mmCIF file of C-alpha atoms in Angstrom:
data_model
loop_
_atom_site.group_PDB
_atom_site.id
_atom_site.type_symbol
_atom_site.label_atom_id
_atom_site.label_comp_id
_atom_site.label_asym_id
_atom_site.label_seq_id
_atom_site.Cartn_x
_atom_site.Cartn_y
_atom_site.Cartn_z
ATOM 1 C CA MET A 9 -10.645 -25.548 13.603
ATOM 2 C CA SER A 10 -11.858 -22.070 14.467
ATOM 3 C CA THR A 11 -8.761 -20.560 12.838
ATOM 4 C CA SER A 12 -9.345 -22.236 9.515
ATOM 5 C CA LEU A 13 -12.990 -21.251 9.616
ATOM 6 C CA ALA A 14 -12.002 -17.643 10.271
ATOM 7 C CA LEU A 15 -9.402 -17.877 7.532
ATOM 8 C CA HIS A 16 -11.901 -17.904 4.739
ATOM 9 C CA SER A 17 -14.703 -16.125 6.452
ATOM 10 C CA TYR A 18 -15.767 -12.687 5.572
ATOM 11 C CA LEU A 19 -16.208 -11.968 9.252
ATOM 12 C CA GLY A 20 -12.448 -12.385 9.693
ATOM 13 C CA LEU A 21 -11.882 -10.018 6.794
ATOM 14 C CA VAL A 22 -14.034 -7.369 8.461
ATOM 15 C CA LEU A 23 -12.576 -7.869 11.946
ATOM 16 C CA VAL A 24 -8.844 -8.070 11.246
ATOM 17 C CA GLY A 25 -8.674 -6.424 7.794
ATOM 18 C CA PHE A 26 -11.360 -3.787 7.399
ATOM 19 C CA LEU A 27 -11.818 -2.383 10.923
ATOM 20 C CA PRO A 28 -8.108 -2.054 11.878
ATOM 21 C CA SER A 29 -7.406 -0.051 8.711
ATOM 22 C CA GLU A 30 -10.689 1.845 8.326
ATOM 23 C CA ILE A 31 -10.531 3.217 11.870
ATOM 24 C CA TRP A 32 -7.720 5.580 10.804
ATOM 25 C CA ARG A 33 -9.763 6.918 7.901
ATOM 26 C CA TRP A 34 -12.726 7.549 10.223
ATOM 27 C CA LEU A 35 -10.441 9.284 12.720
ATOM 28 C CA GLY A 36 -9.181 11.463 9.884
ATOM 29 C CA VAL A 37 -12.773 12.555 9.185
ATOM 30 C CA LEU A 38 -13.478 13.177 12.883
ATOM 31 C CA LEU A 39 -10.285 15.109 13.649
ATOM 32 C CA GLY A 40 -10.613 17.092 10.474
ATOM 33 C CA ARG A 41 -7.644 19.405 10.866
ATOM 34 C CA SER A 42 -4.607 19.104 8.689
ATOM 35 C CA LEU A 43 -1.400 17.503 9.911
ATOM 36 C CA ASP A 44 2.004 18.398 8.518
ATOM 37 C CA GLU A 45 3.179 15.502 6.310
ATOM 38 C CA ASP A 46 6.750 16.148 7.468
ATOM 39 C CA SER A 47 6.021 16.405 11.189
ATOM 40 C CA GLU A 48 8.047 14.121 13.472
ATOM 41 C CA ILE A 49 5.118 11.897 14.408
ATOM 42 C CA VAL A 50 4.213 11.322 10.753
ATOM 43 C CA LEU A 51 7.846 10.473 9.954
ATOM 44 C CA TRP A 52 7.888 7.904 12.755
ATOM 45 C CA VAL A 53 4.528 6.411 11.776
ATOM 46 C CA ARG A 54 5.729 6.086 8.196
ATOM 47 C CA ALA A 55 8.981 4.455 9.302
ATOM 48 C CA VAL A 56 7.053 1.887 11.369
ATOM 49 C CA ALA A 57 4.725 1.097 8.459
ATOM 50 C CA THR A 58 7.666 0.839 6.060
ATOM 51 C CA ALA A 59 9.607 -1.540 8.330
ATOM 52 C CA LEU A 60 6.500 -3.675 8.787
ATOM 53 C CA VAL A 61 5.862 -3.965 5.068
ATOM 54 C CA ALA A 62 9.559 -4.722 4.492
ATOM 55 C CA GLY A 63 9.298 -7.540 7.025
ATOM 56 C CA VAL A 64 6.322 -8.999 5.152
ATOM 57 C CA ILE A 65 8.131 -8.701 1.815
ATOM 58 C CA ALA A 66 11.180 -10.475 3.247
ATOM 59 C CA ARG A 67 8.966 -13.248 4.574
ATOM 60 C CA ILE A 68 7.365 -13.729 1.142
ATOM 61 C CA VAL A 69 10.827 -14.032 -0.434
ATOM 62 C CA LEU A 70 12.278 -16.311 2.279
ATOM 63 C CA PHE A 71 9.203 -18.405 3.117
ATOM 64 C CA PRO A 72 7.257 -18.156 -0.139
ATOM 65 C CA PRO A 73 3.808 -19.539 -0.874
ATOM 66 C CA GLY A 74 2.882 -22.184 -3.445
ATOM 67 C CA GLY A 75 4.452 -21.753 -6.850
ATOM 68 C CA LEU A 76 7.198 -19.417 -5.700
ATOM 69 C CA ALA A 77 8.424 -22.045 -3.219
ATOM 70 C CA GLY A 78 9.309 -24.197 -6.240
ATOM 71 C CA VAL A 79 12.054 -21.702 -7.134
ATOM 72 C CA PRO A 80 15.263 -22.256 -5.082
ATOM 73 C CA LEU A 81 16.116 -19.682 -2.407
ATOM 74 C CA GLU A 82 19.410 -18.603 -4.087
ATOM 75 C CA ILE A 83 17.477 -17.753 -7.238
ATOM 76 C CA ARG A 84 14.814 -15.789 -5.365
ATOM 77 C CA LEU A 85 17.471 -13.749 -3.542
ATOM 78 C CA GLY A 86 19.557 -13.398 -6.705
ATOM 79 C CA ALA A 87 16.543 -12.068 -8.612
ATOM 80 C CA ILE A 88 15.885 -9.480 -5.876
ATOM 81 C CA GLY A 89 19.550 -8.406 -6.177
ATOM 82 C CA CYS A 90 19.397 -8.217 -9.983
ATOM 83 C CA GLY A 91 16.202 -6.141 -9.871
ATOM 84 C CA LEU A 92 17.671 -3.748 -7.354
ATOM 85 C CA ALA A 93 20.947 -3.404 -9.311
ATOM 86 C CA ALA A 94 19.003 -2.785 -12.531
ATOM 87 C CA PHE A 95 16.923 -0.148 -10.786
ATOM 88 C CA PHE A 96 20.054 1.840 -9.929
ATOM 89 C CA LEU A 97 21.830 1.207 -13.270
ATOM 90 C CA LEU A 98 18.744 2.195 -15.289
ATOM 91 C CA ARG A 99 18.625 5.657 -13.741
ATOM 92 C CA ARG A 100 16.332 4.637 -10.896
ATOM 93 C CA SER A 101 13.608 3.250 -13.118
ATOM 94 C CA PRO A 102 11.176 1.163 -11.019
ATOM 95 C CA PHE A 103 9.776 -0.425 -14.171
ATOM 96 C CA GLY A 104 13.281 -1.427 -15.332
ATOM 97 C CA GLY A 105 14.063 -2.894 -11.927
ATOM 98 C CA LEU A 106 10.831 -4.877 -11.900
ATOM 99 C CA ILE A 107 11.327 -6.269 -15.425
ATOM 100 C CA VAL A 108 14.949 -7.297 -14.840
ATOM 101 C CA GLY A 109 14.137 -8.859 -11.459
ATOM 102 C CA GLU A 110 11.251 -10.844 -12.962
ATOM 103 C CA ALA A 111 13.347 -11.933 -15.952
ATOM 104 C CA ALA A 112 16.153 -13.081 -13.622
ATOM 105 C CA LEU A 113 13.650 -15.125 -11.610
ATOM 106 C CA VAL A 114 12.154 -16.860 -14.658
ATOM 107 C CA ILE A 115 15.528 -17.556 -16.293
ATOM 108 C CA GLY A 116 16.882 -18.842 -12.978
ATOM 109 C CA ALA A 117 13.832 -21.046 -12.401
ATOM 110 C CA ILE A 118 14.108 -22.561 -15.878
ATOM 111 C CA ALA A 119 17.878 -23.052 -15.528
ATOM 112 C CA ALA A 120 17.326 -24.776 -12.190
ATOM 113 C CA GLY A 121 15.109 -27.169 -14.099
ATOM 114 C CA ARG A 122 12.001 -26.736 -12.000
ATOM 115 C CA MET B 6 -5.245 23.821 -18.376
ATOM 116 C CA SER B 7 -3.732 27.306 -18.088
ATOM 117 C CA THR B 8 -7.121 29.046 -17.698
ATOM 118 C CA PRO B 9 -7.935 30.220 -14.170
ATOM 119 C CA LEU B 10 -9.023 27.066 -12.403
ATOM 120 C CA GLN B 11 -11.758 28.509 -10.210
ATOM 121 C CA SER B 12 -13.683 29.610 -13.307
ATOM 122 C CA ASN B 13 -14.797 26.055 -14.156
ATOM 123 C CA PRO B 14 -18.578 26.074 -13.620
ATOM 124 C CA PRO B 15 -20.091 23.403 -11.362
ATOM 125 C CA GLN B 16 -21.457 20.337 -13.147
ATOM 126 C CA PRO B 17 -24.197 17.901 -12.124
ATOM 127 C CA ALA B 18 -22.846 15.424 -9.569
ATOM 128 C CA THR B 19 -23.127 12.479 -11.985
ATOM 129 C CA ARG B 20 -20.950 14.263 -14.532
ATOM 130 C CA ALA B 21 -18.378 15.046 -11.857
ATOM 131 C CA PHE B 22 -18.404 11.400 -10.727
ATOM 132 C CA LEU B 23 -17.870 10.197 -14.313
ATOM 133 C CA SER B 24 -15.053 12.646 -14.917
ATOM 134 C CA GLY B 25 -13.449 11.340 -11.718
ATOM 135 C CA ILE B 26 -13.634 7.813 -13.119
ATOM 136 C CA MET B 27 -12.047 8.995 -16.367
ATOM 137 C CA ALA B 28 -9.274 10.712 -14.405
ATOM 138 C CA ALA B 29 -8.527 7.362 -12.744
ATOM 139 C CA TRP B 30 -8.499 5.370 -15.949
ATOM 140 C CA THR B 31 -6.222 7.830 -17.756
ATOM 141 C CA SER B 32 -3.792 8.065 -14.835
ATOM 142 C CA VAL B 33 -0.452 6.278 -14.852
ATOM 143 C CA PHE B 34 -1.438 4.961 -11.416
ATOM 144 C CA ALA B 35 -4.081 2.745 -13.054
ATOM 145 C CA LEU B 36 -1.233 0.782 -14.637
ATOM 146 C CA VAL B 37 0.771 0.629 -11.406
ATOM 147 C CA LEU B 38 -2.319 -0.506 -9.476
ATOM 148 C CA ALA B 39 -3.131 -3.167 -12.065
ATOM 149 C CA GLY B 40 0.397 -4.565 -11.788
ATOM 150 C CA SER B 41 0.420 -4.689 -7.997
ATOM 151 C CA TYR B 42 -3.096 -6.132 -7.714
ATOM 152 C CA VAL B 43 -2.350 -8.884 -10.242
ATOM 153 C CA GLY B 44 0.442 -9.862 -7.842
ATOM 154 C CA ILE B 45 -1.771 -9.688 -4.742
ATOM 155 C CA GLY B 46 -4.511 -11.696 -6.496
ATOM 156 C CA ALA B 47 -1.919 -14.377 -7.315
ATOM 157 C CA LEU B 48 -0.772 -14.429 -3.664
ATOM 158 C CA ALA B 49 -4.385 -14.813 -2.493
ATOM 159 C CA HIS B 50 -4.756 -17.832 -4.770
ATOM 160 C CA GLU B 51 -1.606 -19.511 -3.418
ATOM 161 C CA PHE B 52 -2.604 -18.841 0.188
ATOM 162 C CA GLY B 53 -5.933 -20.571 -0.394
ATOM 163 C CA PHE B 54 -8.451 -17.724 -0.375
ATOM 164 C CA SER B 55 -11.490 -17.566 -2.653
ATOM 165 C CA VAL B 56 -11.629 -15.029 -5.469
ATOM 166 C CA GLY B 57 -14.715 -13.460 -3.865
ATOM 167 C CA TRP B 58 -12.802 -12.965 -0.624
ATOM 168 C CA MET B 59 -9.896 -11.405 -2.536
ATOM 169 C CA VAL B 60 -12.143 -8.900 -4.335
ATOM 170 C CA ALA B 61 -14.003 -8.144 -1.091
ATOM 171 C CA SER B 62 -10.680 -7.412 0.618
ATOM 172 C CA THR B 63 -9.904 -4.894 -2.138
ATOM 173 C CA LEU B 64 -13.303 -3.224 -1.671
ATOM 174 C CA LEU B 65 -13.076 -3.151 2.134
ATOM 175 C CA VAL B 66 -9.400 -2.717 2.998
ATOM 176 C CA TRP B 67 -8.292 -0.763 -0.090
ATOM 177 C CA ALA B 68 -4.608 -0.418 0.765
ATOM 178 C CA ALA B 69 -2.163 -2.642 -1.089
ATOM 179 C CA PRO B 70 0.408 -3.001 1.745
ATOM 180 C CA ALA B 71 -2.311 -3.883 4.268
ATOM 181 C CA GLN B 72 -3.754 -6.430 1.844
ATOM 182 C CA VAL B 73 -0.357 -8.062 1.301
ATOM 183 C CA ILE B 74 -0.026 -8.359 5.084
ATOM 184 C CA LEU B 75 -3.589 -9.665 5.423
ATOM 185 C CA VAL B 76 -3.254 -12.335 2.732
ATOM 186 C CA SER B 77 0.213 -13.557 3.703
ATOM 187 C CA THR B 78 -0.355 -13.657 7.477
ATOM 188 C CA LEU B 79 -3.927 -15.005 7.563
ATOM 189 C CA GLY B 80 -2.981 -17.465 4.844
ATOM 190 C CA ALA B 81 -0.001 -18.690 6.879
ATOM 191 C CA GLY B 82 -2.271 -19.199 9.885
ATOM 192 C CA ALA B 83 -1.098 -16.291 12.073
ATOM 193 C CA ALA B 84 -3.085 -15.408 15.190
ATOM 194 C CA LEU B 85 -5.926 -13.000 14.434
ATOM 195 C CA ILE B 86 -4.687 -10.467 16.995
ATOM 196 C CA GLU B 87 -1.243 -10.428 15.374
ATOM 197 C CA VAL B 88 -2.828 -9.801 11.970
ATOM 198 C CA ALA B 89 -5.066 -7.026 13.298
ATOM 199 C CA LEU B 90 -2.128 -5.281 15.016
ATOM 200 C CA ALA B 91 0.069 -5.493 11.932
ATOM 201 C CA ILE B 92 -2.731 -4.151 9.708
ATOM 202 C CA THR B 93 -3.507 -1.258 11.998
ATOM 203 C CA LEU B 94 0.167 -0.265 12.317
ATOM 204 C CA SER B 95 0.563 -0.320 8.545
ATOM 205 C CA ALA B 96 -2.611 1.743 8.108
ATOM 206 C CA VAL B 97 -1.935 4.599 10.573
ATOM 207 C CA ARG B 98 -0.470 6.513 7.674
ATOM 208 C CA LEU B 99 -3.953 6.790 6.157
ATOM 209 C CA LEU B 100 -4.851 9.222 8.941
ATOM 210 C CA PRO B 101 -2.619 12.142 7.863
ATOM 211 C CA MET B 102 -3.543 11.425 4.235
ATOM 212 C CA VAL B 103 -7.274 11.768 4.959
ATOM 213 C CA MET B 104 -6.607 14.870 7.055
ATOM 214 C CA ALA B 105 -4.723 16.487 4.181
ATOM 215 C CA LEU B 106 -7.408 15.625 1.625
ATOM 216 C CA LEU B 107 -10.596 16.685 3.418
ATOM 217 C CA PRO B 108 -9.978 20.451 3.574
ATOM 218 C CA LEU B 109 -9.982 20.390 -0.239
ATOM 219 C CA LEU B 110 -13.435 18.745 -0.256
ATOM 220 C CA ARG B 111 -15.323 20.706 2.392
ATOM 221 C CA THR B 112 -17.767 23.513 1.733
ATOM 222 C CA GLU B 113 -19.829 25.289 4.418
ATOM 223 C CA ARG B 114 -22.715 22.939 3.640
ATOM 224 C CA THR B 115 -20.768 19.666 3.706
ATOM 225 C CA ARG B 116 -22.007 17.145 6.243
ATOM 226 C CA GLN B 117 -19.595 14.820 8.012
ATOM 227 C CA ARG B 118 -21.186 11.664 6.594
ATOM 228 C CA GLU B 119 -20.615 12.802 2.999
ATOM 229 C CA LEU B 120 -16.884 12.583 3.761
ATOM 230 C CA ILE B 121 -16.964 8.931 4.856
ATOM 231 C CA LEU B 122 -16.866 7.611 1.297
ATOM 232 C CA PRO B 123 -14.009 9.826 0.027
ATOM 233 C CA ALA B 124 -12.137 8.881 3.214
ATOM 234 C CA HIS B 125 -12.700 5.207 2.466
ATOM 235 C CA PHE B 126 -11.414 5.690 -1.081
ATOM 236 C CA THR B 127 -8.244 7.342 0.255
ATOM 237 C CA ALA B 128 -5.211 5.267 -0.678
ATOM 238 C CA ILE B 129 -1.884 6.340 -2.104
ATOM 239 C CA SER B 130 -2.956 6.329 -5.787
ATOM 240 C CA MET B 131 -6.215 8.206 -5.249
ATOM 241 C CA TRP B 132 -4.605 10.600 -2.798
ATOM 242 C CA VAL B 133 -1.709 11.667 -5.026
ATOM 243 C CA GLU B 134 -3.956 12.172 -8.050
ATOM 244 C CA SER B 135 -6.638 13.994 -6.058
ATOM 245 C CA LEU B 136 -4.197 16.451 -4.519
ATOM 246 C CA ARG B 137 -2.833 17.091 -8.009
ATOM 247 C CA LEU B 138 -6.128 17.418 -9.900
ATOM 248 C CA LEU B 139 -8.685 18.697 -7.349
ATOM 249 C CA PRO B 140 -7.743 22.382 -7.703
ATOM 250 C CA GLN B 141 -9.162 22.196 -11.246
ATOM 251 C CA VAL B 142 -12.499 20.773 -10.038
ATOM 252 C CA PRO B 143 -15.205 23.215 -8.863
ATOM 253 C CA ARG B 144 -15.511 22.933 -5.091
ATOM 254 C CA GLU B 145 -19.214 21.906 -5.193
ATOM 255 C CA ASN B 146 -18.245 18.875 -7.319
ATOM 256 C CA ARG B 147 -15.183 17.699 -5.473
ATOM 257 C CA ILE B 148 -16.786 15.012 -3.303
ATOM 258 C CA ALA B 149 -18.514 13.431 -6.314
ATOM 259 C CA TRP B 150 -15.288 13.691 -8.323
ATOM 260 C CA CYS B 151 -13.265 12.063 -5.535
ATOM 261 C CA ASN B 152 -15.775 9.233 -5.265
ATOM 262 C CA GLY B 153 -15.399 8.833 -9.028
ATOM 263 C CA ILE B 154 -11.611 8.628 -9.065
ATOM 264 C CA GLY B 155 -11.693 6.302 -6.049
ATOM 265 C CA ALA B 156 -14.261 4.012 -7.690
ATOM 266 C CA GLY B 157 -12.302 4.095 -10.952
ATOM 267 C CA PHE B 158 -9.064 3.012 -9.280
ATOM 268 C CA MET B 159 -10.885 0.437 -7.163
ATOM 269 C CA GLY B 160 -12.518 -1.053 -10.263
ATOM 270 C CA VAL B 161 -9.109 -1.467 -11.911
ATOM 271 C CA ALA B 162 -7.747 -3.085 -8.753
ATOM 272 C CA CYS B 163 -10.688 -5.511 -8.429
ATOM 273 C CA ALA B 164 -10.399 -6.608 -12.065
ATOM 274 C CA ALA B 165 -6.611 -6.989 -11.778
ATOM 275 C CA SER B 166 -6.793 -8.974 -8.550
ATOM 276 C CA ALA B 167 -9.340 -11.377 -10.067
ATOM 277 C CA ALA B 168 -7.150 -11.721 -13.170
ATOM 278 C CA GLY B 169 -4.048 -12.434 -11.065
ATOM 279 C CA TYR B 170 -6.000 -14.947 -9.008
ATOM 280 C CA TYR B 171 -7.067 -16.999 -12.039
ATOM 281 C CA LEU B 172 -3.707 -16.663 -13.827
ATOM 282 C CA ALA B 173 -1.833 -18.003 -10.790
ATOM 283 C CA GLY B 174 -4.046 -21.070 -10.884
ATOM 284 C CA GLY B 175 -3.678 -21.676 -14.596
ATOM 285 C CA LEU B 176 -0.085 -20.846 -15.525
ATOM 286 C CA PRO B 177 2.885 -23.257 -15.537
ATOM 287 C CA LEU B 178 5.379 -22.871 -12.692
ATOM 288 C CA PRO B 179 7.989 -20.361 -13.911
ATOM 289 C CA LEU B 180 5.198 -17.963 -14.955
ATOM 290 C CA ALA B 181 3.129 -18.480 -11.802
ATOM 291 C CA ALA B 182 6.285 -17.833 -9.764
ATOM 292 C CA MET B 183 6.744 -14.643 -11.770
ATOM 293 C CA LEU B 184 3.273 -13.420 -10.762
ATOM 294 C CA LEU B 185 3.956 -14.209 -7.113
ATOM 295 C CA PHE B 186 7.279 -12.383 -7.354
ATOM 296 C CA LEU B 187 5.517 -9.199 -8.570
ATOM 297 C CA THR B 188 4.622 -8.150 -5.020
ATOM 298 C CA PRO B 189 8.052 -8.368 -3.353
ATOM 299 C CA MET B 190 9.962 -7.008 -6.365
ATOM 300 C CA SER B 191 7.626 -4.084 -7.066
ATOM 301 C CA PHE B 192 7.316 -3.094 -3.405
ATOM 302 C CA LEU B 193 11.074 -3.143 -3.065
ATOM 303 C CA VAL B 194 11.827 -0.870 -6.026
ATOM 304 C CA SER B 195 8.938 1.474 -5.317
ATOM 305 C CA VAL B 196 9.957 1.946 -1.688
ATOM 306 C CA VAL B 197 13.565 2.591 -2.678
ATOM 307 C CA ARG B 198 12.361 5.066 -5.298
ATOM 308 C CA ASN B 199 9.772 6.853 -3.183
ATOM 309 C CA SER B 200 11.869 7.223 -0.075
ATOM 310 C CA ARG B 201 12.911 10.832 -0.257
ATOM 311 C CA LEU B 202 14.367 10.571 3.200
ATOM 312 C CA VAL B 203 17.076 8.413 4.747
ATOM 313 C CA VAL B 204 14.632 7.288 7.437
ATOM 314 C CA ASP B 205 12.374 5.478 4.945
ATOM 315 C CA ARG B 206 15.224 3.527 3.343
ATOM 316 C CA LEU B 207 16.707 2.658 6.689
ATOM 317 C CA ALA B 208 13.294 1.482 7.901
ATOM 318 C CA PHE B 209 12.896 -0.737 4.857
ATOM 319 C CA GLY B 210 16.375 -2.253 5.248
ATOM 320 C CA LEU B 211 15.897 -2.905 8.978
ATOM 321 C CA GLY B 212 12.438 -4.389 8.482
ATOM 322 C CA PHE B 213 13.778 -6.667 5.768
ATOM 323 C CA VAL B 214 16.345 -8.097 8.212
ATOM 324 C CA VAL B 215 14.428 -7.930 11.512
ATOM 325 C CA GLY B 216 11.213 -9.447 10.112
ATOM 326 C CA PRO B 217 12.680 -12.855 9.143
ATOM 327 C CA LEU B 218 14.868 -12.941 12.291
ATOM 328 C CA LEU B 219 11.858 -12.523 14.584
ATOM 329 C CA THR B 220 9.941 -15.072 12.542
ATOM 330 C CA TRP B 221 12.799 -17.572 12.836
ATOM 331 C CA GLY B 222 12.990 -16.889 16.563
ATOM 332 C CA LYS B 223 9.262 -17.617 16.786
ATOM 333 C CA VAL B 224 8.675 -14.329 18.607
ATOM 334 C CA ASP B 225 5.032 -13.586 19.396
ATOM 335 C CA LEU B 226 3.520 -10.766 17.336
ATOM 336 C CA ALA B 227 6.653 -10.828 15.172
ATOM 337 C CA LEU B 228 5.294 -8.435 12.573
ATOM 338 C CA MET B 229 4.190 -5.813 15.049
ATOM 339 C CA TRP B 230 7.653 -5.880 16.647
ATOM 340 C CA THR B 231 9.299 -5.740 13.231
ATOM 341 C CA GLY B 232 7.447 -2.494 12.546
ATOM 342 C CA LEU B 233 7.995 -0.954 15.970
ATOM 343 C CA ILE B 234 11.661 -1.989 16.338
ATOM 344 C CA GLY B 235 12.729 -1.449 12.715
ATOM 345 C CA GLY B 236 10.765 1.777 12.317
ATOM 346 C CA SER B 237 11.775 3.311 15.647
ATOM 347 C CA ALA B 238 15.445 2.388 15.175
ATOM 348 C CA ALA B 239 15.421 3.923 11.703
ATOM 349 C CA TYR B 240 13.733 7.036 13.036
ATOM 350 C CA ALA B 241 16.193 7.359 15.927
ATOM 351 C CA ALA B 242 19.218 6.775 13.669
ATOM 352 C CA SER B 243 18.122 9.394 11.177
ATOM 353 C CA ARG B 244 17.487 11.910 13.989
ATOM 354 C CA LEU B 245 20.963 11.266 15.347
ATOM 355 C CA TYR B 246 22.474 11.548 11.878
ATOM 356 C CA SER B 247 20.789 14.871 11.089
ATOM 357 C CA ALA B 248 21.680 16.262 14.536
ATOM 358 C CA ARG B 249 25.351 15.403 13.975
ATOM 359 C CA LYS B 250 25.301 16.885 10.469
ATOM 360 C CA ARG B 251 23.999 20.201 11.788
ATOM 361 C CA ARG B 252 26.911 20.490 14.218
ATOM 362 C CA PRO B 253 30.172 21.874 12.742
ATOM 363 C CA PRO B 254 32.953 19.229 12.544
#
């Protein structure tokens, strides 16, 4: 049961959450010089981080936790599609995309009778 | 605002700290942060964390994408090494952000350890607003001001994550599902909006497909590979694309 102990422990938070992210901030203080935000290495690092976060987002939509799992998969994917379509139709408004996506999810969930 | 910026006289550090807090609370980013942290707080509730743990993760990790990874992987019982690798890959981008911020804060008398706290507060919201507003702050006050804006944003995020946590536990299903949907929907539109470059959009699209595939295939360290494969492929494709565009047809 060591995993489930670590799950809620603050030690786990420090070891796998705090240290792996904070190390880069400390390195930034130590190195101290400026790095071009458009340099090749920064572009690659950003692409890796973006793909990773996208993977996590996809997993939340496809294998959702708790309450979201009560909404059928077609409705979750449909809501993502509606939000994205609204974002482009509403002149690239992130707020518009978010509202329409959320509304589609709730309406779909109610219509599905869950 | 149009007066010469360097002419602002230095203030006591406490005043500078407070004006940093005010800058956070009057920024549009406070609203964006509140929305995303309500969603992350709701996720933490569904994945079985305590509210104290959730708030502590905001204080310690202070990067929304890393926290989404932390909550959803630890909560799903992923191996600790996989979580640590995914977090560190997602957080490398803090390095160039800190490096770009610090030259604005340093004076000849600044000691390294005074920069630890502003570096810890560095996250996308604080960073964008600091780069925008710091030129108006007298150099002697900038560290205190940065700590203020960081603390202000962090306070909003802590309150929002606690609120999301309790709401997820108390709301009926369609509304609780809505809170949990905040994270994927808002990340999706904000990445599509913020990606100035083809490489970012490509990376997001590839990660969205590769991530679930590797998870289905039960690949070890699936998230790390999602980042490395999706990100590197996107980077390579955009290099190829721009090289071809430069050549005459």
